[in-house]
mmCIF file of C-alpha atoms in Angstrom:
data_model
loop_
_atom_site.group_PDB
_atom_site.id
_atom_site.type_symbol
_atom_site.label_atom_id
_atom_site.label_comp_id
_atom_site.label_asym_id
_atom_site.label_seq_id
_atom_site.Cartn_x
_atom_site.Cartn_y
_atom_site.Cartn_z
ATOM 1 C CA UNK A 1 153.929 72.624 33.524
ATOM 2 C CA UNK A 2 154.375 75.817 35.173
ATOM 3 C CA UNK A 3 153.042 76.451 38.541
ATOM 4 C CA UNK A 4 150.800 79.324 38.976
ATOM 5 C CA UNK A 5 151.578 81.068 42.182
ATOM 6 C CA UNK A 6 148.699 81.190 44.706
ATOM 7 C CA UNK A 7 147.974 84.703 45.744
ATOM 8 C CA UNK A 8 146.123 85.222 48.983
ATOM 9 C CA UNK A 9 143.700 88.018 48.798
ATOM 10 C CA UNK A 10 143.387 89.792 52.124
ATOM 11 C CA UNK A 11 139.890 89.979 53.632
ATOM 12 C CA UNK A 12 138.169 93.088 52.698
ATOM 13 C CA UNK A 13 137.846 95.620 55.452
ATOM 14 C CA UNK A 14 134.515 96.621 53.959
ATOM 15 C CA UNK A 15 132.857 93.437 55.262
ATOM 16 C CA UNK A 16 133.856 94.264 58.835
ATOM 17 C CA UNK A 17 132.353 97.704 58.469
ATOM 18 C CA UNK A 18 129.204 96.283 56.919
ATOM 19 C CA UNK A 19 128.805 93.899 59.869
ATOM 20 C CA UNK A 20 129.292 96.753 62.332
ATOM 21 C CA UNK A 21 126.813 98.903 60.454
ATOM 22 C CA UNK A 22 124.246 96.136 60.915
ATOM 23 C CA UNK A 23 125.048 95.129 64.503
ATOM 24 C CA UNK A 24 125.231 98.614 66.041
ATOM 25 C CA UNK A 25 121.710 99.759 65.003
ATOM 26 C CA UNK A 26 120.209 96.414 66.043
ATOM 27 C CA UNK A 27 121.923 96.653 69.435
ATOM 28 C CA UNK A 28 120.675 100.216 69.879
ATOM 29 C CA UNK A 29 117.100 99.195 69.053
ATOM 30 C CA UNK A 30 117.269 96.329 71.541
ATOM 31 C CA UNK A 31 118.662 98.685 74.184
ATOM 32 C CA UNK A 32 115.870 101.223 73.604
ATOM 33 C CA UNK A 33 113.221 98.486 73.846
ATOM 34 C CA UNK A 34 114.676 97.201 77.125
ATOM 35 C CA UNK A 35 114.832 100.704 78.632
ATOM 36 C CA UNK A 36 111.269 101.469 77.514
ATOM 37 C CA UNK A 37 110.005 98.212 79.012
ATOM 38 C CA UNK A 38 111.680 98.935 82.334
ATOM 39 C CA UNK A 39 110.224 102.434 82.454
ATOM 40 C CA UNK A 40 106.741 101.541 81.234
ATOM 41 C CA UNK A 41 106.063 98.323 83.138
ATOM 42 C CA UNK A 42 105.209 100.084 86.431
ATOM 43 C CA UNK A 43 102.801 102.460 84.679
ATOM 44 C CA UNK A 44 101.192 99.576 82.805
ATOM 45 C CA UNK A 45 100.061 98.186 86.129
ATOM 46 C CA UNK A 46 97.938 101.295 86.614
ATOM 47 C CA UNK A 47 97.491 104.163 88.988
ATOM 48 C CA UNK A 48 95.682 101.945 91.466
ATOM 49 C CA UNK A 49 97.713 98.752 91.309
ATOM 50 C CA UNK A 50 98.464 98.889 95.046
ATOM 51 C CA UNK A 51 96.904 100.202 98.237
ATOM 52 C CA UNK A 52 99.611 102.864 98.374
ATOM 53 C CA UNK A 53 98.934 104.111 94.852
ATOM 54 C CA UNK A 54 95.161 104.171 95.401
ATOM 55 C CA UNK A 55 95.323 106.147 98.626
ATOM 56 C CA UNK A 56 97.972 108.535 97.293
ATOM 57 C CA UNK A 57 95.828 109.217 94.220
ATOM 58 C CA UNK A 58 92.696 109.783 96.289
ATOM 59 C CA UNK A 59 94.203 112.185 98.820
ATOM 60 C CA UNK A 60 96.431 113.936 96.274
ATOM 61 C CA UNK A 61 93.347 114.764 94.220
ATOM 62 C CA UNK A 62 91.278 115.640 97.278
ATOM 63 C CA UNK A 63 93.694 118.142 98.784
ATOM 64 C CA UNK A 64 95.985 119.308 96.002
ATOM 65 C CA UNK A 65 95.030 118.270 92.484
ATOM 66 C CA UNK A 66 91.874 117.513 90.507
ATOM 67 C CA UNK A 67 88.689 116.863 92.502
ATOM 68 C CA UNK A 68 87.012 115.466 89.385
ATOM 69 C CA UNK A 69 89.365 112.461 89.554
ATOM 70 C CA UNK A 70 88.057 111.299 92.953
ATOM 71 C CA UNK A 71 85.357 109.064 91.407
ATOM 72 C CA UNK A 72 88.085 107.137 89.529
ATOM 73 C CA UNK A 73 89.134 105.763 92.922
ATOM 74 C CA UNK A 74 85.774 104.001 93.216
ATOM 75 C CA UNK A 75 84.265 101.139 91.218
ATOM 76 C CA UNK A 76 81.930 102.072 88.356
ATOM 77 C CA UNK A 77 78.913 100.953 90.397
ATOM 78 C CA UNK A 78 79.595 103.626 93.037
ATOM 79 C CA UNK A 79 80.606 106.639 90.939
ATOM 80 C CA UNK A 80 77.144 108.074 90.241
ATOM 81 C CA UNK A 81 76.142 107.789 93.886
ATOM 82 C CA UNK A 82 79.391 109.458 94.914
ATOM 83 C CA UNK A 83 78.707 112.356 92.525
ATOM 84 C CA UNK A 84 75.169 112.752 93.890
ATOM 85 C CA UNK A 85 76.282 112.715 97.519
ATOM 86 C CA UNK A 86 79.276 114.996 96.997
ATOM 87 C CA UNK A 87 77.114 117.657 95.319
ATOM 88 C CA UNK A 88 73.994 117.068 97.422
ATOM 89 C CA UNK A 89 72.106 115.880 94.394
ATOM 90 C CA UNK A 90 73.606 118.531 92.140
ATOM 91 C CA UNK A 91 72.414 121.400 94.362
ATOM 92 C CA UNK A 92 75.860 122.593 95.458
ATOM 93 C CA UNK A 93 79.486 122.431 94.475
ATOM 94 C CA UNK A 94 81.410 119.456 95.758
ATOM 95 C CA UNK A 95 81.553 119.180 99.547
ATOM 96 C CA UNK A 96 85.087 117.957 98.972
ATOM 97 C CA UNK A 97 86.011 121.466 97.857
ATOM 98 C CA UNK A 98 85.099 122.568 101.388
ATOM 99 C CA UNK A 99 87.507 119.985 102.834
ATOM 100 C CA UNK A 100 90.274 121.373 100.643
ATOM 101 C CA UNK A 101 89.521 124.964 101.618
ATOM 102 C CA UNK A 102 89.543 124.077 105.329
ATOM 103 C CA UNK A 103 92.893 122.387 104.948
ATOM 104 C CA UNK A 104 94.313 125.380 103.051
ATOM 105 C CA UNK A 105 93.272 127.586 105.981
ATOM 106 C CA UNK A 106 95.135 125.278 108.341
ATOM 107 C CA UNK A 107 98.381 124.493 106.480
ATOM 108 C CA UNK A 108 98.421 127.094 103.710
ATOM 109 C CA UNK A 109 98.435 126.796 99.956
ATOM 110 C CA UNK A 110 100.666 124.681 97.710
ATOM 111 C CA UNK A 111 99.763 121.575 99.666
ATOM 112 C CA UNK A 112 101.992 118.533 99.294
ATOM 113 C CA UNK A 113 100.346 115.201 100.130
ATOM 114 C CA UNK A 114 102.092 112.121 101.483
ATOM 115 C CA UNK A 115 100.169 108.945 102.256
ATOM 116 C CA UNK A 116 101.760 106.113 104.200
ATOM 117 C CA UNK A 117 100.073 102.730 104.586
ATOM 118 C CA UNK A 118 100.756 101.576 108.158
ATOM 119 C CA UNK A 119 98.830 98.283 108.019
ATOM 120 C CA UNK A 120 97.400 96.241 105.149
ATOM 121 C CA UNK A 121 95.648 92.974 105.994
ATOM 122 C CA UNK A 122 93.214 90.707 104.212
ATOM 123 C CA UNK A 123 89.673 91.506 105.352
ATOM 124 C CA UNK A 124 88.597 87.863 105.310
ATOM 125 C CA UNK A 125 86.066 85.794 103.385
ATOM 126 C CA UNK A 126 83.007 87.156 105.221
ATOM 127 C CA UNK A 127 83.886 90.748 104.285
ATOM 128 C CA UNK A 128 84.643 89.672 100.707
ATOM 129 C CA UNK A 129 81.252 87.943 100.359
ATOM 130 C CA UNK A 130 79.376 90.984 101.677
ATOM 131 C CA UNK A 131 81.353 93.287 99.360
ATOM 132 C CA UNK A 132 80.600 91.029 96.378
ATOM 133 C CA UNK A 133 76.884 91.637 96.934
ATOM 134 C CA UNK A 134 77.423 95.221 95.728
ATOM 135 C CA UNK A 135 80.557 94.669 93.637
ATOM 136 C CA UNK A 136 80.326 91.175 92.108
ATOM 137 C CA UNK A 137 83.749 91.325 90.426
ATOM 138 C CA UNK A 138 85.574 91.967 93.713
ATOM 139 C CA UNK A 139 88.325 89.408 94.270
ATOM 140 C CA UNK A 140 89.966 90.674 97.469
ATOM 141 C CA UNK A 141 89.072 93.030 100.307
ATOM 142 C CA UNK A 142 91.781 94.405 102.564
ATOM 143 C CA UNK A 143 91.579 96.465 105.729
ATOM 144 C CA UNK A 144 94.179 99.217 105.758
ATOM 145 C CA UNK A 145 95.375 101.775 108.260
ATOM 146 C CA UNK A 146 97.075 104.828 106.833
ATOM 147 C CA UNK A 147 98.487 108.259 107.613
ATOM 148 C CA UNK A 148 97.962 111.336 105.465
ATOM 149 C CA UNK A 149 100.458 114.169 105.930
ATOM 150 C CA UNK A 150 99.621 117.508 104.372
ATOM 151 C CA UNK A 151 102.315 120.175 104.163
ATOM 152 C CA UNK A 152 101.577 123.681 102.962
ATOM 153 C CA UNK A 153 103.065 127.172 103.075
ATOM 154 C CA UNK A 154 102.061 127.691 106.731
ATOM 155 C CA UNK A 155 102.769 124.271 108.248
ATOM 156 C CA UNK A 156 101.726 120.652 108.207
ATOM 157 C CA UNK A 157 99.329 118.235 109.800
ATOM 158 C CA UNK A 158 99.071 114.461 109.894
ATOM 159 C CA UNK A 159 95.819 112.540 110.037
ATOM 160 C CA UNK A 160 95.163 108.830 110.329
ATOM 161 C CA UNK A 161 92.413 106.641 108.982
ATOM 162 C CA UNK A 162 91.191 103.102 108.524
ATOM 163 C CA UNK A 163 89.160 101.754 105.628
ATOM 164 C CA UNK A 164 88.492 98.741 103.467
ATOM 165 C CA UNK A 165 89.794 98.693 99.917
ATOM 166 C CA UNK A 166 88.637 96.278 97.235
ATOM 167 C CA UNK A 167 90.524 94.686 94.375
ATOM 168 C CA UNK A 168 88.561 94.406 91.147
ATOM 169 C CA UNK A 169 90.552 93.066 88.228
ATOM 170 C CA UNK A 170 94.106 94.310 88.715
ATOM 171 C CA UNK A 171 93.130 97.601 90.385
ATOM 172 C CA UNK A 172 92.256 98.610 93.950
ATOM 173 C CA UNK A 173 89.201 100.770 94.723
ATOM 174 C CA UNK A 174 87.524 102.471 97.629
ATOM 175 C CA UNK A 175 84.056 101.023 98.102
ATOM 176 C CA UNK A 176 83.013 103.789 100.458
ATOM 177 C CA UNK A 177 83.278 107.526 100.138
ATOM 178 C CA UNK A 178 82.849 108.196 103.849
ATOM 179 C CA UNK A 179 86.502 108.184 104.917
ATOM 180 C CA UNK A 180 86.906 109.614 108.383
ATOM 181 C CA UNK A 181 90.325 110.908 109.355
ATOM 182 C CA UNK A 182 91.510 111.765 112.850
ATOM 183 C CA UNK A 183 94.329 114.166 113.576
ATOM 184 C CA UNK A 184 97.389 112.524 115.003
ATOM 185 C CA UNK A 185 98.852 114.004 118.155
#
């Protein structure tokens, strides 16, 4: 009997390339998903997911952006009343436009707004219970102190304020529209 020689067939290079052609796109897709998740997670929490974000949104829209977005900073139950008060029952344009114009006279146009929360403490169970009378879905009420710095073409000014903010669901809201600010020395 003759022996048939055993011939080793080298592995085909094509299989390596086929594996790479599969692995590389999958890795790229996974990488894109991870990057998107990292970038989108903060925005998924919402514009009012913290006291800082709420107050920045409110004062940014009041002094520099879109006045029509101010009601978004309040719970649904308060928005119609806010609209009525801010326009004196629909008789005039928004009184908040006057606030903006006064600030433009003081600091100039192209106003940049910076809000800094200086204190943020739980308002307590008594305040929560009284707030829940008007806003039943409220889960937390905090008392905050904050500074608002406005910088325009002609200068800047810093004001300070104190107010309660209310958490409803995962978002924070202002449950009053009478926010008094005092100029800081």
